[in-house]
Amino acid sequence: MRCWTWGPLMRLPTSLRGIGNSPGDDASHFRALFVAAVLFTTALLSAHYLFLGGRTRWPIDFQVFWTAGGRPLHEVYEASQMPFVYPPTALFLFKPFSLLPFLPGYFVWTAISAILFGFAVAKTCGTKVAALSFLSPAANRGIMWGQSAMLLGGALFASLRLPPFAMGAVFGLVAAVKPQLVMLAPLAFLIRSDWRSLAGMATGGIVAVLASLIAFGPTLWLDWIRALPQFQDVLLRDKVLSMAISPAGRAEHLGLPVLPVLLASAAVGLTAVVALAKQVEGEMLIGLIVAASIAASPYAHIHDMLALIPACLVLLHRGNWPMAISAAFIIAGTAAWAPVALLAGLLIAAIWCRKRKQ
């Protein structure tokens, strides 16, 4: 499923299936300059965060995971400065790393995440797309904070090489850890009439929940539900929403009405999945599902965009100009513009697909 080959600078990707193509633009020197400028800007923004703009304690997110995994069950969702808000099913992922000392655990966690993501994306899109994906702020912030999006994104890309049922099961397990990444995947599988992937996703999710009930008991789920408002308080107190990239999260940060924005952006995500799910494969399918799911989610952070980056790199070079510009803002990882670019990209792709069918 290799989707990108490169000539002296870049050649055209081969698995986009015509979504938003503009071959004349791709052949132009201006397009090459545009791509180079976006990548250079992205590198500068990433470097600025790493060396000048980082104010968040390192690696704060892994510390939350590591601490929760090592706590007694009745203390997992206790009130704290940085509460653990992942569902109980996520403890199966975090507990093994809590068996290690903190810093070795973080480095092992990061190494596994980076290797899985890099190899899985390289197998799908080629090594240069994989390498450039690590250039993005979504990648470097996820690594610095010890977030889970890189590991889960790698799992999604790795699942593309599995049989449909197993692929769906991986999606179900990802949903059991971070549901906002794949919440619209069942709709995509339904539109594609991919019944085996849909059954696999349902099976993976159900098995994860049943396993958590057997291993941890039902009380932990009640504790998790009671802990969710505390997480909302942390988002507001620590101004975490300033880096939100879901439209609803961005609206809350700006003091705008959240529910209308959430409903409108979810409608955009649903429309895009219905219009495009049959038209895309590989990294574009992953990108569609993740982008639409984030659009429909109340909250997602910059690092949650990482599974989108390979598709955006393809569109940066191959897509028509509106798609390429939308992809550029997502790759650059600017929280102020990413939600707009996300919705614009989904709308442009859906409209283009409809016109193509007429």
Short mmCIF file of C-alpha atoms in Angstrom, two decimals:
data_model
loop_
_atom_site.label_atom_id
_atom_site.label_comp_id
_atom_site.label_asym_id
_atom_site.label_seq_id
_atom_site.Cartn_x
_atom_site.Cartn_y
_atom_site.Cartn_z
CA MET A 1 0.00 0.00 0.00
CA ARG A 2 2.93 2.32 -0.66
CA CYS A 3 1.47 5.69 -1.52
CA TRP A 4 4.30 8.15 -2.12
CA THR A 5 7.37 8.13 -4.29
CA TRP A 6 9.78 11.03 -4.55
CA GLY A 7 11.77 12.31 -7.50
CA PRO A 8 14.37 15.11 -7.32
CA LEU A 9 11.96 16.86 -4.97
CA MET A 10 8.61 15.06 -4.95
CA ARG A 11 6.54 13.03 -7.34
CA LEU A 12 2.86 12.34 -7.19
CA PRO A 13 1.42 9.93 -4.64
CA THR A 14 -0.24 6.89 -6.17
CA SER A 15 -3.04 5.87 -3.80
CA LEU A 16 -5.04 9.06 -3.42
CA ARG A 17 -7.59 7.79 -5.97
CA GLY A 18 -8.10 11.26 -7.40
CA ILE A 19 -9.38 13.03 -4.30
CA GLY A 20 -8.83 16.73 -4.93
CA ASN A 21 -6.14 16.17 -7.57
CA SER A 22 -4.67 19.09 -9.40
CA PRO A 23 -1.85 17.69 -11.58
CA GLY A 24 -1.04 21.01 -13.20
CA ASP A 25 -0.45 22.57 -9.81
CA ASP A 26 1.69 19.65 -8.71
CA ALA A 27 4.00 20.10 -11.69
CA SER A 28 4.58 23.76 -10.97
CA HIS A 29 7.59 25.26 -9.26
CA PHE A 30 5.22 27.34 -7.15
CA ARG A 31 3.76 24.21 -5.60
CA ALA A 32 7.23 22.95 -4.77
CA LEU A 33 8.07 26.29 -3.13
CA PHE A 34 4.80 26.20 -1.21
CA VAL A 35 5.53 22.70 0.12
CA ALA A 36 9.06 23.72 1.10
CA ALA A 37 7.78 26.87 2.86
CA VAL A 38 5.17 24.88 4.84
CA LEU A 39 7.73 22.30 5.95
CA PHE A 40 10.23 25.01 6.90
CA THR A 41 7.57 26.88 8.89
CA THR A 42 6.51 23.66 10.58
CA ALA A 43 10.11 22.95 11.58
CA LEU A 44 10.46 26.46 13.02
CA LEU A 45 7.24 26.15 15.02
CA SER A 46 8.31 22.77 16.37
CA ALA A 47 11.76 24.10 17.29
CA HIS A 48 10.22 27.15 18.95
CA TYR A 49 8.04 24.98 21.13
CA LEU A 50 10.84 22.55 22.01
CA PHE A 51 13.46 25.16 22.91
CA LEU A 52 11.63 28.41 23.64
CA GLY A 53 7.91 27.98 24.11
CA GLY A 54 7.56 24.86 26.24
CA ARG A 55 5.88 25.76 29.52
CA THR A 56 4.30 22.39 30.29
CA ARG A 57 6.20 20.18 32.73
CA TRP A 58 7.99 17.31 30.99
CA PRO A 59 6.64 14.61 30.56
CA ILE A 60 3.43 15.47 32.34
CA ASP A 61 1.00 13.19 30.48
CA PHE A 62 3.10 10.07 30.87
CA GLN A 63 3.45 10.91 34.55
CA VAL A 64 -0.34 10.82 34.83
CA PHE A 65 -0.49 7.45 33.01
CA TRP A 66 2.39 5.98 35.02
CA THR A 67 0.94 7.13 38.33
CA ALA A 68 -2.55 5.83 37.56
CA GLY A 69 -1.21 2.48 36.43
CA GLY A 70 0.68 2.02 39.70
CA ARG A 71 -2.08 3.12 42.06
CA PRO A 72 -4.51 0.84 43.90
CA LEU A 73 -7.76 0.68 41.95
CA HIS A 74 -9.76 2.74 44.43
CA GLU A 75 -7.26 5.60 44.03
CA VAL A 76 -7.01 5.68 40.23
CA TYR A 77 -9.65 8.39 39.79
CA GLU A 78 -9.01 10.31 42.99
CA ALA A 79 -8.96 14.10 42.76
CA SER A 80 -5.53 15.53 41.99
CA GLN A 81 -3.80 18.40 40.21
CA MET A 82 -3.56 16.26 37.06
CA PRO A 83 -6.41 13.73 37.15
CA PHE A 84 -6.46 10.51 35.16
CA VAL A 85 -9.54 10.61 32.89
CA TYR A 86 -8.98 7.76 30.46
CA PRO A 87 -11.62 5.00 30.74
CA PRO A 88 -10.77 1.93 32.85
CA THR A 89 -10.07 -0.06 29.66
CA ALA A 90 -6.97 2.12 29.13
CA LEU A 91 -5.35 0.74 32.29
CA PHE A 92 -4.43 -2.43 30.38
CA LEU A 93 -2.17 -0.24 28.24
CA PHE A 94 -0.64 1.83 31.04
CA LYS A 95 -0.15 -0.68 33.85
CA PRO A 96 2.81 -2.54 32.26
CA PHE A 97 4.80 0.70 32.04
CA SER A 98 4.10 1.43 35.70
CA LEU A 99 6.13 -1.65 36.57
CA LEU A 100 9.23 0.25 35.41
CA PRO A 101 10.85 3.22 37.19
CA PHE A 102 9.42 6.50 35.92
CA LEU A 103 12.10 7.73 33.50
CA PRO A 104 12.95 4.29 32.05
CA GLY A 105 9.20 3.73 31.65
CA TYR A 106 8.86 7.02 29.77
CA PHE A 107 11.75 6.24 27.42
CA VAL A 108 10.46 2.73 26.71
CA TRP A 109 6.96 4.12 26.13
CA THR A 110 8.29 6.79 23.76
CA ALA A 111 10.54 4.37 21.89
CA ILE A 112 7.74 1.86 21.32
CA SER A 113 5.36 4.63 20.23
CA ALA A 114 7.82 6.21 17.79
CA ILE A 115 8.98 2.90 16.31
CA LEU A 116 5.43 1.63 15.80
CA PHE A 117 4.22 4.89 14.27
CA GLY A 118 7.29 5.34 12.08
CA PHE A 119 7.33 1.80 10.70
CA ALA A 120 3.55 1.60 10.21
CA VAL A 121 3.39 4.92 8.35
CA ALA A 122 6.47 4.01 6.30
CA LYS A 123 4.85 0.74 5.22
CA THR A 124 1.75 2.62 4.12
CA CYS A 125 3.15 5.88 2.76
CA GLY A 126 6.91 5.54 2.44
CA THR A 127 9.81 6.48 4.68
CA LYS A 128 9.90 10.17 3.77
CA VAL A 129 6.28 10.73 4.74
CA ALA A 130 6.96 8.90 8.00
CA ALA A 131 10.05 11.03 8.66
CA LEU A 132 8.27 14.30 7.86
CA SER A 133 5.39 13.33 10.14
CA PHE A 134 7.83 13.55 13.07
CA LEU A 135 8.56 17.14 12.06
CA SER A 136 5.07 18.26 13.06
CA PRO A 137 4.20 19.91 16.38
CA ALA A 138 1.64 17.13 16.87
CA ALA A 139 4.52 14.65 17.00
CA ASN A 140 7.03 16.59 19.06
CA ARG A 141 4.50 17.73 21.63
CA GLY A 142 3.15 14.21 21.96
CA ILE A 143 6.67 12.89 22.52
CA MET A 144 7.59 15.63 24.99
CA TRP A 145 4.45 15.09 27.04
CA GLY A 146 4.50 11.31 26.72
CA GLN A 147 1.06 11.26 25.16
CA SER A 148 -0.73 8.20 23.76
CA ALA A 149 -1.71 9.54 20.32
CA MET A 150 1.51 8.38 18.62
CA LEU A 151 1.16 4.80 19.86
CA LEU A 152 -2.54 4.70 18.97
CA GLY A 153 -1.94 6.35 15.58
CA GLY A 154 0.74 3.76 14.86
CA ALA A 155 -1.73 1.01 15.75
CA LEU A 156 -4.28 2.46 13.30
CA PHE A 157 -1.74 2.52 10.47
CA ALA A 158 -0.49 -0.96 11.34
CA SER A 159 -4.08 -2.23 11.19
CA LEU A 160 -4.26 -1.35 7.48
CA ARG A 161 -2.11 -4.41 6.78
CA LEU A 162 -4.35 -6.79 8.74
CA PRO A 163 -7.42 -8.75 7.59
CA PRO A 164 -10.65 -6.73 7.92
CA PHE A 165 -11.86 -8.31 11.17
CA ALA A 166 -8.47 -7.85 12.86
CA MET A 167 -8.26 -4.30 11.52
CA GLY A 168 -11.63 -3.51 13.06
CA ALA A 169 -10.56 -5.10 16.35
CA VAL A 170 -7.59 -2.71 16.49
CA PHE A 171 -9.96 0.21 15.96
CA GLY A 172 -12.10 -1.12 18.81
CA LEU A 173 -9.10 -1.30 21.13
CA VAL A 174 -8.03 2.24 20.15
CA ALA A 175 -11.57 3.41 20.91
CA ALA A 176 -11.29 1.77 24.34
CA VAL A 177 -8.33 4.05 25.11
CA LYS A 178 -8.99 7.31 23.22
CA PRO A 179 -12.48 7.25 21.67
CA GLN A 180 -12.27 10.74 20.14
CA LEU A 181 -9.82 9.44 17.53
CA VAL A 182 -12.15 6.88 15.97
CA MET A 183 -15.68 7.63 17.15
CA LEU A 184 -16.95 7.87 13.54
CA ALA A 185 -15.14 4.73 12.35
CA PRO A 186 -18.30 2.58 12.69
CA LEU A 187 -20.11 4.94 10.31
CA ALA A 188 -17.21 4.74 7.84
CA PHE A 189 -17.23 0.94 7.92
CA LEU A 190 -21.02 0.96 7.50
CA ILE A 191 -20.86 3.27 4.47
CA ARG A 192 -18.15 1.05 2.96
CA SER A 193 -20.26 -2.07 3.65
CA ASP A 194 -17.19 -3.39 5.46
CA TRP A 195 -19.13 -5.67 7.78
CA ARG A 196 -16.10 -7.65 8.95
CA SER A 197 -14.26 -4.50 10.10
CA LEU A 198 -17.43 -3.25 11.77
CA ALA A 199 -17.86 -6.58 13.56
CA GLY A 200 -14.18 -6.57 14.52
CA MET A 201 -14.43 -3.08 16.00
CA ALA A 202 -17.50 -4.02 18.02
CA THR A 203 -15.79 -7.19 19.22
CA GLY A 204 -12.58 -5.39 20.18
CA GLY A 205 -14.47 -2.75 22.14
CA ILE A 206 -16.77 -5.22 23.88
CA VAL A 207 -13.90 -7.53 24.83
CA ALA A 208 -11.95 -4.58 26.27
CA VAL A 209 -14.92 -3.47 28.38
CA LEU A 210 -15.70 -7.01 29.60
CA ALA A 211 -12.05 -7.59 30.45
CA SER A 212 -11.98 -4.37 32.48
CA LEU A 213 -15.13 -5.39 34.35
CA ILE A 214 -13.62 -8.77 35.20
CA ALA A 215 -10.19 -7.40 36.11
CA PHE A 216 -11.16 -4.16 37.86
CA GLY A 217 -14.86 -4.47 38.72
CA PRO A 218 -17.79 -2.17 37.81
CA THR A 219 -17.05 0.36 40.57
CA LEU A 220 -14.09 1.71 38.64
CA TRP A 221 -16.39 2.75 35.80
CA LEU A 222 -18.54 4.72 38.23
CA ASP A 223 -15.40 6.35 39.62
CA TRP A 224 -14.39 7.32 36.06
CA ILE A 225 -17.78 8.94 35.34
CA ARG A 226 -17.57 10.92 38.58
CA ALA A 227 -14.03 12.09 37.70
CA LEU A 228 -14.94 13.61 34.33
CA PRO A 229 -16.18 16.98 35.72
CA GLN A 230 -12.88 17.35 37.57
CA PHE A 231 -11.03 17.04 34.26
CA GLN A 232 -13.17 19.83 32.84
CA ASP A 233 -12.17 22.00 35.79
CA VAL A 234 -8.48 21.27 35.06
CA LEU A 235 -8.94 22.23 31.40
CA LEU A 236 -10.30 25.62 32.46
CA ARG A 237 -7.95 26.20 35.39
CA ASP A 238 -4.74 25.42 33.52
CA LYS A 239 -5.90 26.99 30.23
CA VAL A 240 -5.41 23.67 28.44
CA LEU A 241 -8.21 24.60 26.06
CA SER A 242 -5.93 27.21 24.54
CA MET A 243 -4.34 24.30 22.66
CA ALA A 244 -7.61 22.53 21.81
CA ILE A 245 -8.02 21.68 18.12
CA SER A 246 -11.56 20.32 18.17
CA PRO A 247 -14.00 23.07 17.12
CA ALA A 248 -16.07 22.64 20.28
CA GLY A 249 -12.99 22.82 22.51
CA ARG A 250 -11.79 25.91 20.69
CA ALA A 251 -15.23 27.51 21.03
CA GLU A 252 -15.20 26.93 24.79
CA HIS A 253 -11.76 28.53 25.02
CA LEU A 254 -13.03 31.60 23.15
CA GLY A 255 -16.17 31.85 25.26
CA LEU A 256 -18.49 30.96 22.38
CA PRO A 257 -21.60 28.77 22.73
CA VAL A 258 -20.26 25.21 22.75
CA LEU A 259 -23.33 23.13 21.86
CA PRO A 260 -24.15 24.85 18.52
CA VAL A 261 -20.50 24.62 17.46
CA LEU A 262 -20.34 20.95 18.49
CA LEU A 263 -23.52 20.10 16.57
CA ALA A 264 -22.40 21.99 13.47
CA SER A 265 -18.89 20.52 13.43
CA ALA A 266 -20.24 17.02 14.10
CA ALA A 267 -22.56 17.49 11.11
CA VAL A 268 -19.56 18.39 8.97
CA GLY A 269 -17.72 15.28 10.13
CA LEU A 270 -20.71 13.04 9.47
CA THR A 271 -21.23 14.56 6.01
CA ALA A 272 -17.60 14.03 5.08
CA VAL A 273 -17.64 10.40 6.17
CA VAL A 274 -20.83 9.69 4.24
CA ALA A 275 -19.46 11.38 1.11
CA LEU A 276 -15.90 10.07 1.18
CA ALA A 277 -15.70 6.75 3.03
CA LYS A 278 -16.06 4.73 -0.18
CA GLN A 279 -13.63 6.91 -2.09
CA VAL A 280 -10.50 6.66 0.05
CA GLU A 281 -8.07 4.00 1.19
CA GLY A 282 -4.90 3.75 3.25
CA GLU A 283 -3.70 6.92 4.92
CA MET A 284 -6.64 8.86 3.48
CA LEU A 285 -9.12 6.55 5.20
CA ILE A 286 -7.29 6.94 8.51
CA GLY A 287 -7.15 10.71 7.96
CA LEU A 288 -10.86 10.92 7.15
CA ILE A 289 -11.92 8.93 10.21
CA VAL A 290 -9.63 10.81 12.60
CA ALA A 291 -10.46 14.26 11.18
CA ALA A 292 -14.22 13.63 11.22
CA SER A 293 -14.04 12.13 14.72
CA ILE A 294 -12.11 15.11 16.09
CA ALA A 295 -14.64 17.44 14.45
CA ALA A 296 -17.42 15.59 16.29
CA SER A 297 -15.57 15.49 19.62
CA PRO A 298 -16.03 17.93 22.52
CA TYR A 299 -12.29 17.95 23.16
CA ALA A 300 -9.09 17.02 21.34
CA HIS A 301 -5.57 18.38 21.69
CA ILE A 302 -2.85 19.15 19.15
CA HIS A 303 -1.14 15.79 19.64
CA ASP A 304 -4.39 14.03 18.69
CA MET A 305 -3.88 15.23 15.10
CA LEU A 306 -0.82 13.04 14.54
CA ALA A 307 -2.68 10.26 12.72
CA LEU A 308 -3.90 12.99 10.31
CA ILE A 309 -0.44 14.22 9.40
CA PRO A 310 0.52 11.57 6.78
CA ALA A 311 -2.67 12.23 4.81
CA CYS A 312 -2.10 15.98 5.12
CA LEU A 313 1.44 15.61 3.76
CA VAL A 314 -0.01 13.85 0.71
CA LEU A 315 -2.63 16.55 0.26
CA LEU A 316 -0.05 19.28 0.75
CA HIS A 317 1.68 18.09 -2.38
CA ARG A 318 -1.13 16.41 -4.30
CA GLY A 319 -4.39 18.08 -3.33
CA ASN A 320 -6.06 21.01 -5.02
CA TRP A 321 -5.11 24.38 -3.57
CA PRO A 322 -7.92 24.68 -0.99
CA MET A 323 -7.12 21.17 0.30
CA ALA A 324 -3.38 21.85 0.28
CA ILE A 325 -3.82 25.06 2.28
CA SER A 326 -6.09 23.32 4.80
CA ALA A 327 -3.51 20.55 5.13
CA ALA A 328 -0.74 23.11 5.65
CA PHE A 329 -2.45 24.63 8.70
CA ILE A 330 -3.01 21.18 10.21
CA ILE A 331 0.61 20.14 9.63
CA ALA A 332 1.87 23.37 11.18
CA GLY A 333 -0.20 22.62 14.28
CA THR A 334 -1.39 26.12 15.10
CA ALA A 335 -4.21 25.71 17.58
CA ALA A 336 -5.96 28.92 16.49
CA TRP A 337 -6.31 27.81 12.85
CA ALA A 338 -6.32 24.02 13.03
CA PRO A 339 -10.07 23.71 13.85
CA VAL A 340 -10.95 26.00 10.91
CA ALA A 341 -8.61 24.10 8.59
CA LEU A 342 -10.05 20.79 9.80
CA LEU A 343 -13.63 21.77 9.02
CA ALA A 344 -12.67 23.48 5.76
CA GLY A 345 -10.77 20.42 4.57
CA LEU A 346 -13.66 18.07 5.36
CA LEU A 347 -16.18 20.38 3.66
CA ILE A 348 -14.02 20.94 0.57
CA ALA A 349 -13.42 17.22 0.14
CA ALA A 350 -17.11 16.38 0.58
CA ILE A 351 -18.21 19.08 -1.91
CA TRP A 352 -15.56 18.04 -4.40
CA CYS A 353 -16.69 14.42 -4.16
CA ARG A 354 -20.31 15.38 -4.74
CA LYS A 355 -19.44 17.46 -7.79
CA ARG A 356 -17.35 14.64 -9.17
CA LYS A 357 -20.29 12.26 -8.98
CA GLN A 358 -22.65 14.66 -10.80
#
